[in-house]
């Protein structure tokens, strides 16, 4: 498992230092002032301001120059910092897992979908990914064939197996054998099906797709975009 460093560790070090301090710890103590400023920043940056842990920590902080810290207050702060640490690590572990996922994704899909995914807009992230696929192929077909197609119709033309009316633009192989033809037809149908079934989740009244569902669909989008790279390279088509 990856080692996730948490800012609470430094905050806890400050509190321990204050507990061990032989002076009376007041609001103006240099270590306390540093601790106070950094814990405020930590809570705001990580959106912990509405947590029970922060409420308990805040009620035991020094906020006036006339106040001083006692052991009981410091221990309550330590205890709740540990609880915030658990929340922080869990949250960042999940995010890190998905960051690794996006690092392996086709760059065009990552660029169009990553921010929306991490903002929690899962349906939008999927919609953007498949629209990016459609847009890329649409531009290619218009440039080389002069026809403005989109969606399922575009996929059935651009990857056309029989090349009716010289429709096909992209192939994945030489199409000499039945196996090669099966690959071409299979991917043509996958592209067409993806456009028909999942390009626009909103159009299917599926506004609240889950994070895991979005991941599955984005994996498919990335794979299809990589197949486009292969087909463009094999077909020697200029973008």
mmCIF file of N, CA and C in Angstrom, residues 3-4 18 34 56 78 92 106 198 226:
data_model
loop_
_atom_site.group_PDB
_atom_site.id
_atom_site.type_symbol
_atom_site.label_atom_id
_atom_site.label_comp_id
_atom_site.label_asym_id
_atom_site.label_seq_id
_atom_site.Cartn_x
_atom_site.Cartn_y
_atom_site.Cartn_z
ATOM 1 N N UNK A 3 2.287 4.969 0.800
ATOM 2 C CA UNK A 3 2.437 5.682 2.061
ATOM 3 C C UNK A 3 1.823 7.066 1.916
ATOM 4 N N UNK A 4 0.682 7.298 2.535
ATOM 5 C CA UNK A 4 -0.013 8.560 2.421
ATOM 6 C C UNK A 4 0.359 9.441 3.610
ATOM 7 N N UNK A 18 3.969 21.352 22.715
ATOM 8 C CA UNK A 18 3.336 22.272 23.661
ATOM 9 C C UNK A 18 3.054 21.591 25.004
ATOM 10 N N UNK A 34 1.952 29.029 15.381
ATOM 11 C CA UNK A 34 2.175 28.276 14.144
ATOM 12 C C UNK A 34 1.140 27.155 14.019
ATOM 13 N N UNK A 56 -14.939 19.891 18.253
ATOM 14 C CA UNK A 56 -14.290 19.606 19.541
ATOM 15 C C UNK A 56 -12.912 20.258 19.622
ATOM 16 N N UNK A 78 -5.476 16.384 20.400
ATOM 17 C CA UNK A 78 -4.730 15.243 19.851
ATOM 18 C C UNK A 78 -5.652 14.117 19.413
ATOM 19 N N UNK A 92 -8.004 10.496 0.627
ATOM 20 C CA UNK A 92 -6.905 10.636 -0.309
ATOM 21 C C UNK A 92 -6.466 9.301 -0.895
ATOM 22 N N UNK A 106 -6.055 7.104 -22.059
ATOM 23 C CA UNK A 106 -5.668 7.851 -23.262
ATOM 24 C C UNK A 106 -5.717 9.348 -22.944
ATOM 25 N N UNK A 198 -24.258 4.764 -24.837
ATOM 26 C CA UNK A 198 -23.690 5.472 -23.675
ATOM 27 C C UNK A 198 -23.022 6.803 -23.979
ATOM 28 N N UNK A 226 -7.722 4.532 -28.059
ATOM 29 C CA UNK A 226 -6.458 3.896 -28.436
ATOM 30 C C UNK A 226 -6.612 3.091 -29.726
#
